[in-house]
Amino acid sequence: MSRLHVVSGKGGTGKTTVAAALALALAAEGKRTLLVEVEGRQGIAQLFETEALPYEERKIAVAPGGGGEVHALAIDAERALLDYLQMFYKLGSAGRALKKLGAIDFATTIAPGLRDVLLTGKACEAVRRKDRAGRYVYDHVIMDAPPTGRITRFLNVNDEVAGLARIGPIHNQAQAVMRVLKSPETAVHFVTLLEEMPVQETVDGIAELRAAQLPVGSVVINMVRPEILDEAAVEIAANGRRADVARTLSHALERTGFGGGRHAGLAGQLVDPLVTQAREHTERLALEHQGRTEISGLRLPTYELELLGDGVDLAGLYRMARELRKQGVSE
């Protein structure tokens, strides 16, 4: 069976971007990966600077190092239900007639649990699929999943469906999906920032997954900002020692040609804003240290990706993939 990687995270943490970078990283050395989107936002197409993804698997990138391929699929719940009806009930044209009548849209709207069953089921089908030679079509399937707050319910809904439908194809399908989701070949990864709310949601989400006996993978700390002050400067900033800041600033201005009598008041004008910014910086560092400590306490593999100042374009995505591989994400 292929490996399934489910990527979740609080909104705003860069969950989709990390899922895309992971797909590139895992596709290195000639591997084939499938990147699956389930939220209908076409975020993957935007990241790879390609046209909107249809409901079919499409090659969208070649990975660095060995020429592996990244394929992508945007799962549509209505189309997935039509596939399901054809697969298990051979409805064919009758299923298409139901779509024209609006019954498919009605079914997926009034039963959000059914929607989640269809989305996870399609991804798990890709995990189990083999080619004519009996080899798995993909080495890895990466799912850009819903946010942390609902990830456990999203993944566990098949268990609930299997309990409600005691027999028949629905029961069998739900059980097959849960076998994939709870297998050793599946891992749920969490994307977070070194901020209080994302870290807390990550801690809570992992606790919920463990309680549901779903497999937890790793934590990816995204948008890590560089430390721009050394320990001595942090100490000065934290204590707000204005005289020390003024002295340091005056020396710096002199080295750059802004010292002397003509600019004598410049250092004084800059001291207070710099002290304020430096103090805010040290407070942020303290919060980040606390966040790292909490994440470390989870005892999970952890990766860090730096903040890309100009935003994430295609080049930035490849850069993130290389960094994940450098940190051993594919091992």
Short mmCIF file of C-alpha atoms in Angstrom, two decimals:
data_model
loop_
_atom_site.label_atom_id
_atom_site.label_comp_id
_atom_site.label_asym_id
_atom_site.label_seq_id
_atom_site.Cartn_x
_atom_site.Cartn_y
_atom_site.Cartn_z
CA MET A 1 0.00 0.00 0.00
CA SER A 2 1.15 3.56 -0.69
CA ARG A 3 1.80 5.86 2.23
CA LEU A 4 -0.93 8.37 3.13
CA HIS A 5 0.07 11.72 4.60
CA VAL A 6 -2.77 13.85 5.97
CA VAL A 7 -1.79 17.50 6.52
CA SER A 8 -3.84 19.65 8.90
CA GLY A 9 -3.31 22.91 10.77
CA LYS A 10 -5.05 25.98 12.10
CA GLY A 11 -6.17 28.45 9.43
CA GLY A 12 -3.40 30.86 8.50
CA THR A 13 -0.52 28.51 9.30
CA GLY A 14 0.22 27.69 5.65
CA LYS A 15 -1.26 24.19 5.72
CA THR A 16 -1.80 23.94 1.95
CA THR A 17 1.66 25.32 1.20
CA VAL A 18 3.31 22.79 3.50
CA ALA A 19 1.26 19.95 1.96
CA ALA A 20 2.47 21.01 -1.50
CA ALA A 21 6.10 21.27 -0.34
CA LEU A 22 5.79 17.83 1.26
CA ALA A 23 4.50 16.36 -2.01
CA LEU A 24 7.54 17.76 -3.82
CA ALA A 25 9.93 16.54 -1.11
CA LEU A 26 8.53 13.01 -1.14
CA ALA A 27 8.56 12.84 -4.94
CA ALA A 28 12.34 13.15 -5.12
CA GLU A 29 14.49 10.24 -6.32
CA GLY A 30 11.99 9.13 -8.95
CA LYS A 31 8.99 8.67 -6.65
CA ARG A 32 5.40 9.49 -7.66
CA THR A 33 3.17 11.45 -5.33
CA LEU A 34 -0.47 12.49 -5.50
CA LEU A 35 -1.47 15.76 -3.83
CA VAL A 36 -5.18 15.74 -2.97
CA GLU A 37 -7.30 18.80 -2.19
CA VAL A 38 -10.63 18.28 -0.40
CA GLU A 39 -11.82 21.79 0.48
CA GLY A 40 -12.61 23.08 -3.01
CA ARG A 41 -10.43 26.21 -2.77
CA GLN A 42 -8.09 25.44 -5.71
CA GLY A 43 -5.18 26.41 -3.48
CA ILE A 44 -2.91 23.79 -5.05
CA ALA A 45 -3.43 25.18 -8.55
CA GLN A 46 -2.52 28.66 -7.33
CA LEU A 47 0.66 27.46 -5.63
CA PHE A 48 1.87 25.59 -8.71
CA GLU A 49 0.80 28.48 -10.96
CA THR A 50 -1.41 26.29 -13.11
CA GLU A 51 -5.04 26.34 -14.21
CA ALA A 52 -7.82 25.13 -11.91
CA LEU A 53 -7.64 21.41 -11.25
CA PRO A 54 -10.43 19.29 -12.73
CA TYR A 55 -11.84 16.18 -11.08
CA GLU A 56 -9.06 14.04 -12.49
CA GLU A 57 -5.46 13.33 -11.56
CA ARG A 58 -3.05 15.57 -13.41
CA LYS A 59 0.74 15.89 -13.40
CA ILE A 60 1.62 19.36 -12.15
CA ALA A 61 5.33 19.27 -11.29
CA VAL A 62 8.64 17.42 -11.48
CA ALA A 63 10.39 17.11 -8.14
CA PRO A 64 13.98 18.21 -7.49
CA GLY A 65 16.57 15.44 -7.25
CA GLY A 66 15.79 12.45 -9.41
CA GLY A 67 12.86 13.67 -11.48
CA GLY A 68 9.96 12.24 -9.51
CA GLU A 69 6.46 13.38 -10.44
CA VAL A 70 3.84 15.27 -8.47
CA HIS A 71 0.25 14.70 -9.55
CA ALA A 72 -2.72 16.56 -8.12
CA LEU A 73 -6.45 16.03 -7.72
CA ALA A 74 -9.18 18.36 -6.47
CA ILE A 75 -11.89 16.05 -5.12
CA ASP A 76 -15.46 17.14 -5.76
CA ALA A 77 -17.99 15.50 -3.42
CA GLU A 78 -20.72 15.34 -6.08
CA ARG A 79 -18.47 13.62 -8.62
CA ALA A 80 -17.15 11.31 -5.91
CA LEU A 81 -20.72 10.28 -5.06
CA LEU A 82 -21.41 9.54 -8.72
CA ASP A 83 -18.28 7.37 -8.80
CA TYR A 84 -19.47 5.62 -5.66
CA LEU A 85 -22.95 4.94 -7.07
CA GLN A 86 -21.43 3.54 -10.26
CA MET A 87 -18.86 1.41 -8.41
CA PHE A 88 -21.25 -0.24 -5.96
CA TYR A 89 -24.70 0.08 -7.54
CA LYS A 90 -23.91 0.30 -11.29
CA LEU A 91 -26.28 3.24 -11.66
CA GLY A 92 -24.39 4.87 -14.53
CA SER A 93 -26.85 7.08 -16.45
CA ALA A 94 -29.31 6.92 -13.56
CA GLY A 95 -26.69 8.54 -11.34
CA ARG A 96 -26.18 11.30 -13.89
CA ALA A 97 -29.94 11.82 -13.99
CA LEU A 98 -29.94 12.21 -10.21
CA LYS A 99 -27.27 14.91 -10.59
CA LYS A 100 -29.39 16.80 -13.13
CA LEU A 101 -32.32 16.69 -10.72
CA GLY A 102 -30.13 18.12 -7.95
CA ALA A 103 -30.38 15.00 -5.80
CA ILE A 104 -26.60 14.60 -5.57
CA ASP A 105 -26.05 18.15 -4.35
CA PHE A 106 -28.98 17.75 -1.94
CA ALA A 107 -27.53 14.55 -0.49
CA THR A 108 -24.04 15.97 0.11
CA THR A 109 -25.46 19.18 1.59
CA ILE A 110 -27.88 17.70 4.13
CA ALA A 111 -25.44 15.00 5.19
CA PRO A 112 -22.00 16.58 5.78
CA GLY A 113 -20.83 13.25 7.19
CA LEU A 114 -21.54 11.67 3.81
CA ARG A 115 -19.44 14.36 2.16
CA ASP A 116 -16.46 13.52 4.39
CA VAL A 117 -16.89 9.80 3.72
CA LEU A 118 -16.70 10.46 -0.02
CA LEU A 119 -13.65 12.72 0.26
CA THR A 120 -11.64 10.36 2.45
CA GLY A 121 -12.81 7.38 0.41
CA LYS A 122 -11.47 8.84 -2.84
CA ALA A 123 -8.05 9.53 -1.29
CA CYS A 124 -7.88 6.04 0.21
CA GLU A 125 -8.79 4.51 -3.16
CA ALA A 126 -5.72 6.25 -4.63
CA VAL A 127 -3.60 4.81 -1.83
CA ARG A 128 -4.71 1.24 -2.62
CA ARG A 129 -4.70 1.51 -6.43
CA LYS A 130 -2.33 -0.68 -8.47
CA ASP A 131 -1.31 -0.64 -12.12
CA ARG A 132 -1.55 -3.60 -14.49
CA ALA A 133 1.82 -4.89 -13.32
CA GLY A 134 0.55 -5.06 -9.75
CA ARG A 135 2.60 -2.08 -8.51
CA TYR A 136 1.10 0.74 -6.52
CA VAL A 137 0.43 3.72 -8.78
CA TYR A 138 1.69 6.24 -6.20
CA ASP A 139 4.44 5.96 -3.60
CA HIS A 140 2.82 8.66 -1.46
CA VAL A 141 -0.60 10.31 -1.32
CA ILE A 142 -0.69 13.68 0.44
CA MET A 143 -4.07 15.05 1.51
CA ASP A 144 -4.49 18.77 2.16
CA ALA A 145 -7.10 18.14 4.86
CA PRO A 146 -9.53 20.35 6.82
CA PRO A 147 -8.23 22.55 9.68
CA THR A 148 -7.17 21.20 13.07
CA GLY A 149 -10.49 21.92 14.76
CA ARG A 150 -12.34 19.30 12.72
CA ILE A 151 -9.64 16.93 11.52
CA THR A 152 -10.48 14.11 13.96
CA ARG A 153 -14.18 14.12 13.05
CA PHE A 154 -13.31 14.32 9.35
CA LEU A 155 -11.09 11.24 9.52
CA ASN A 156 -13.21 9.28 11.99
CA VAL A 157 -16.56 9.72 10.22
CA ASN A 158 -16.15 6.40 8.41
CA ASP A 159 -16.07 4.62 11.77
CA GLU A 160 -19.43 6.19 12.59
CA VAL A 161 -20.87 5.26 9.19
CA ALA A 162 -19.63 1.67 9.52
CA GLY A 163 -21.44 1.44 12.85
CA LEU A 164 -24.70 2.82 11.42
CA ALA A 165 -24.70 0.67 8.28
CA ARG A 166 -24.16 -2.80 9.70
CA ILE A 167 -24.07 -4.62 6.37
CA GLY A 168 -23.82 -3.92 2.65
CA PRO A 169 -21.46 -1.94 0.43
CA ILE A 170 -21.59 1.26 2.53
CA HIS A 171 -20.47 -0.68 5.61
CA ASN A 172 -17.74 -2.45 3.65
CA GLN A 173 -16.50 0.78 2.04
CA ALA A 174 -16.36 2.60 5.39
CA GLN A 175 -14.46 -0.26 6.98
CA ALA A 176 -11.97 -0.36 4.10
CA VAL A 177 -11.33 3.38 4.46
CA MET A 178 -10.79 3.08 8.22
CA ARG A 179 -8.31 0.25 7.65
CA VAL A 180 -6.26 2.65 5.54
CA LEU A 181 -6.63 5.60 7.92
CA LYS A 182 -5.59 3.56 10.97
CA SER A 183 -2.80 1.63 9.27
CA PRO A 184 0.92 2.13 9.99
CA GLU A 185 1.25 3.53 6.45
CA THR A 186 -0.84 6.60 7.39
CA ALA A 187 0.38 9.66 9.28
CA VAL A 188 -1.43 12.88 10.21
CA HIS A 189 0.92 15.87 10.23
CA PHE A 190 0.18 19.19 11.93
CA VAL A 191 1.32 22.59 10.66
CA THR A 192 1.72 25.31 13.26
CA LEU A 193 3.29 28.69 13.93
CA LEU A 194 5.24 29.64 17.04
CA GLU A 195 2.21 31.53 18.34
CA GLU A 196 -0.04 30.75 21.28
CA MET A 197 -3.27 29.79 19.48
CA PRO A 198 -1.78 27.61 16.70
CA VAL A 199 0.42 25.76 19.20
CA GLN A 200 -2.52 25.15 21.55
CA GLU A 201 -4.72 23.90 18.69
CA THR A 202 -1.91 21.57 17.62
CA VAL A 203 -1.57 20.16 21.13
CA ASP A 204 -5.35 19.69 21.41
CA GLY A 205 -5.67 18.20 17.91
CA ILE A 206 -2.95 15.63 18.56
CA ALA A 207 -4.60 14.66 21.86
CA GLU A 208 -7.92 14.12 20.04
CA LEU A 209 -6.29 12.01 17.33
CA ARG A 210 -4.55 9.85 19.89
CA ALA A 211 -7.80 9.37 21.79
CA ALA A 212 -9.46 8.26 18.53
CA GLN A 213 -6.52 5.90 17.87
CA LEU A 214 -5.65 7.66 14.63
CA PRO A 215 -1.95 7.77 13.65
CA VAL A 216 -0.09 11.00 14.43
CA GLY A 217 2.89 11.84 12.22
CA SER A 218 4.96 14.97 12.75
CA VAL A 219 4.75 18.68 13.48
CA VAL A 220 5.89 21.27 10.93
CA ILE A 221 6.67 24.69 12.39
CA ASN A 222 6.08 27.10 9.53
CA MET A 223 7.10 30.74 8.93
CA VAL A 224 9.94 30.70 11.46
CA ARG A 225 11.50 34.17 11.69
CA PRO A 226 15.27 34.52 12.06
CA GLU A 227 16.78 35.63 15.36
CA ILE A 228 18.33 39.01 14.61
CA LEU A 229 19.81 39.76 18.05
CA ASP A 230 22.60 37.93 19.84
CA GLU A 231 22.27 37.04 23.54
CA ALA A 232 23.91 40.24 24.75
CA ALA A 233 21.64 42.41 22.60
CA VAL A 234 18.58 40.46 23.78
CA GLU A 235 19.59 41.11 27.40
CA ILE A 236 19.94 44.85 26.74
CA ALA A 237 16.60 44.97 24.89
CA ALA A 238 14.74 42.94 27.49
CA ASN A 239 15.79 45.29 30.28
CA GLY A 240 15.22 48.41 28.20
CA ARG A 241 18.61 49.91 29.08
CA ARG A 242 18.27 53.12 27.11
CA ALA A 243 21.84 54.31 27.67
CA ASP A 244 23.29 51.05 26.32
CA VAL A 245 21.06 51.23 23.24
CA ALA A 246 22.03 54.86 22.63
CA ARG A 247 25.74 54.05 22.93
CA THR A 248 25.48 51.08 20.58
CA LEU A 249 23.46 53.10 18.07
CA SER A 250 25.91 56.03 18.14
CA HIS A 251 28.81 53.70 17.38
CA ALA A 252 26.87 52.12 14.53
CA LEU A 253 26.02 55.53 13.04
CA GLU A 254 29.62 56.62 13.20
CA ARG A 255 30.74 53.52 11.32
CA THR A 256 28.23 54.27 8.55
CA GLY A 257 29.20 57.94 8.27
CA PHE A 258 26.23 59.40 10.14
CA GLY A 259 28.13 60.34 13.28
CA GLY A 260 29.70 63.66 14.20
CA GLY A 261 28.23 67.06 14.92
CA ARG A 262 25.85 67.34 11.96
CA HIS A 263 23.93 64.23 13.06
CA ALA A 264 24.45 64.57 16.80
CA GLY A 265 20.71 64.36 17.56
CA LEU A 266 19.94 61.45 15.24
CA ALA A 267 20.84 58.72 17.72
CA GLY A 268 18.71 60.32 20.40
CA GLN A 269 15.68 60.45 18.09
CA LEU A 270 16.01 56.77 17.22
CA VAL A 271 16.64 55.37 20.69
CA ASP A 272 13.08 55.23 22.05
CA PRO A 273 11.51 53.59 18.95
CA LEU A 274 14.37 51.10 18.86
CA VAL A 275 14.00 50.27 22.55
CA THR A 276 10.26 49.66 22.01
CA GLN A 277 10.84 47.44 18.97
CA ALA A 278 13.64 45.55 20.70
CA ARG A 279 11.48 44.89 23.75
CA GLU A 280 8.64 43.62 21.53
CA HIS A 281 11.14 41.40 19.73
CA THR A 282 12.37 39.86 22.98
CA GLU A 283 8.77 39.26 24.12
CA ARG A 284 8.11 37.43 20.85
CA LEU A 285 11.26 35.37 21.32
CA ALA A 286 10.06 34.38 24.78
CA LEU A 287 6.68 33.26 23.39
CA GLU A 288 8.39 31.32 20.60
CA HIS A 289 10.62 29.59 23.14
CA GLN A 290 7.54 28.61 25.15
CA GLY A 291 5.87 27.31 21.98
CA ARG A 292 8.90 25.22 21.07
CA THR A 293 8.93 23.77 24.58
CA GLU A 294 5.27 22.72 24.27
CA ILE A 295 5.85 21.20 20.83
CA SER A 296 8.94 19.38 22.10
CA GLY A 297 6.79 17.88 24.86
CA LEU A 298 4.68 16.13 22.20
CA ARG A 299 7.69 13.90 21.44
CA LEU A 300 7.06 13.87 17.69
CA PRO A 301 9.39 14.43 14.72
CA THR A 302 9.49 18.19 14.18
CA TYR A 303 10.55 20.19 11.13
CA GLU A 304 11.01 23.94 10.73
CA LEU A 305 10.48 26.11 7.65
CA GLU A 306 11.64 29.70 7.61
CA LEU A 307 9.43 32.67 6.80
CA LEU A 308 9.72 33.63 3.13
CA GLY A 309 9.56 37.40 3.24
CA ASP A 310 8.17 37.93 -0.25
CA GLY A 311 5.49 35.25 0.07
CA VAL A 312 5.52 31.77 -1.44
CA ASP A 313 5.90 31.53 -5.21
CA LEU A 314 6.84 28.41 -7.15
CA ALA A 315 10.55 28.93 -6.46
CA GLY A 316 9.78 29.31 -2.76
CA LEU A 317 7.79 26.08 -2.81
CA TYR A 318 10.77 24.16 -4.22
CA ARG A 319 12.99 25.82 -1.61
CA MET A 320 10.67 24.58 1.16
CA ALA A 321 10.70 21.07 -0.35
CA ARG A 322 14.51 21.02 -0.36
CA GLU A 323 14.56 22.15 3.26
CA LEU A 324 12.14 19.38 4.29
CA ARG A 325 14.35 16.81 2.57
CA LYS A 326 17.45 18.29 4.19
CA GLN A 327 15.78 17.81 7.59
CA GLY A 328 15.04 14.17 6.76
CA VAL A 329 11.30 14.27 6.04
CA SER A 330 11.51 11.44 3.49
CA GLU A 331 13.42 9.04 5.73
#
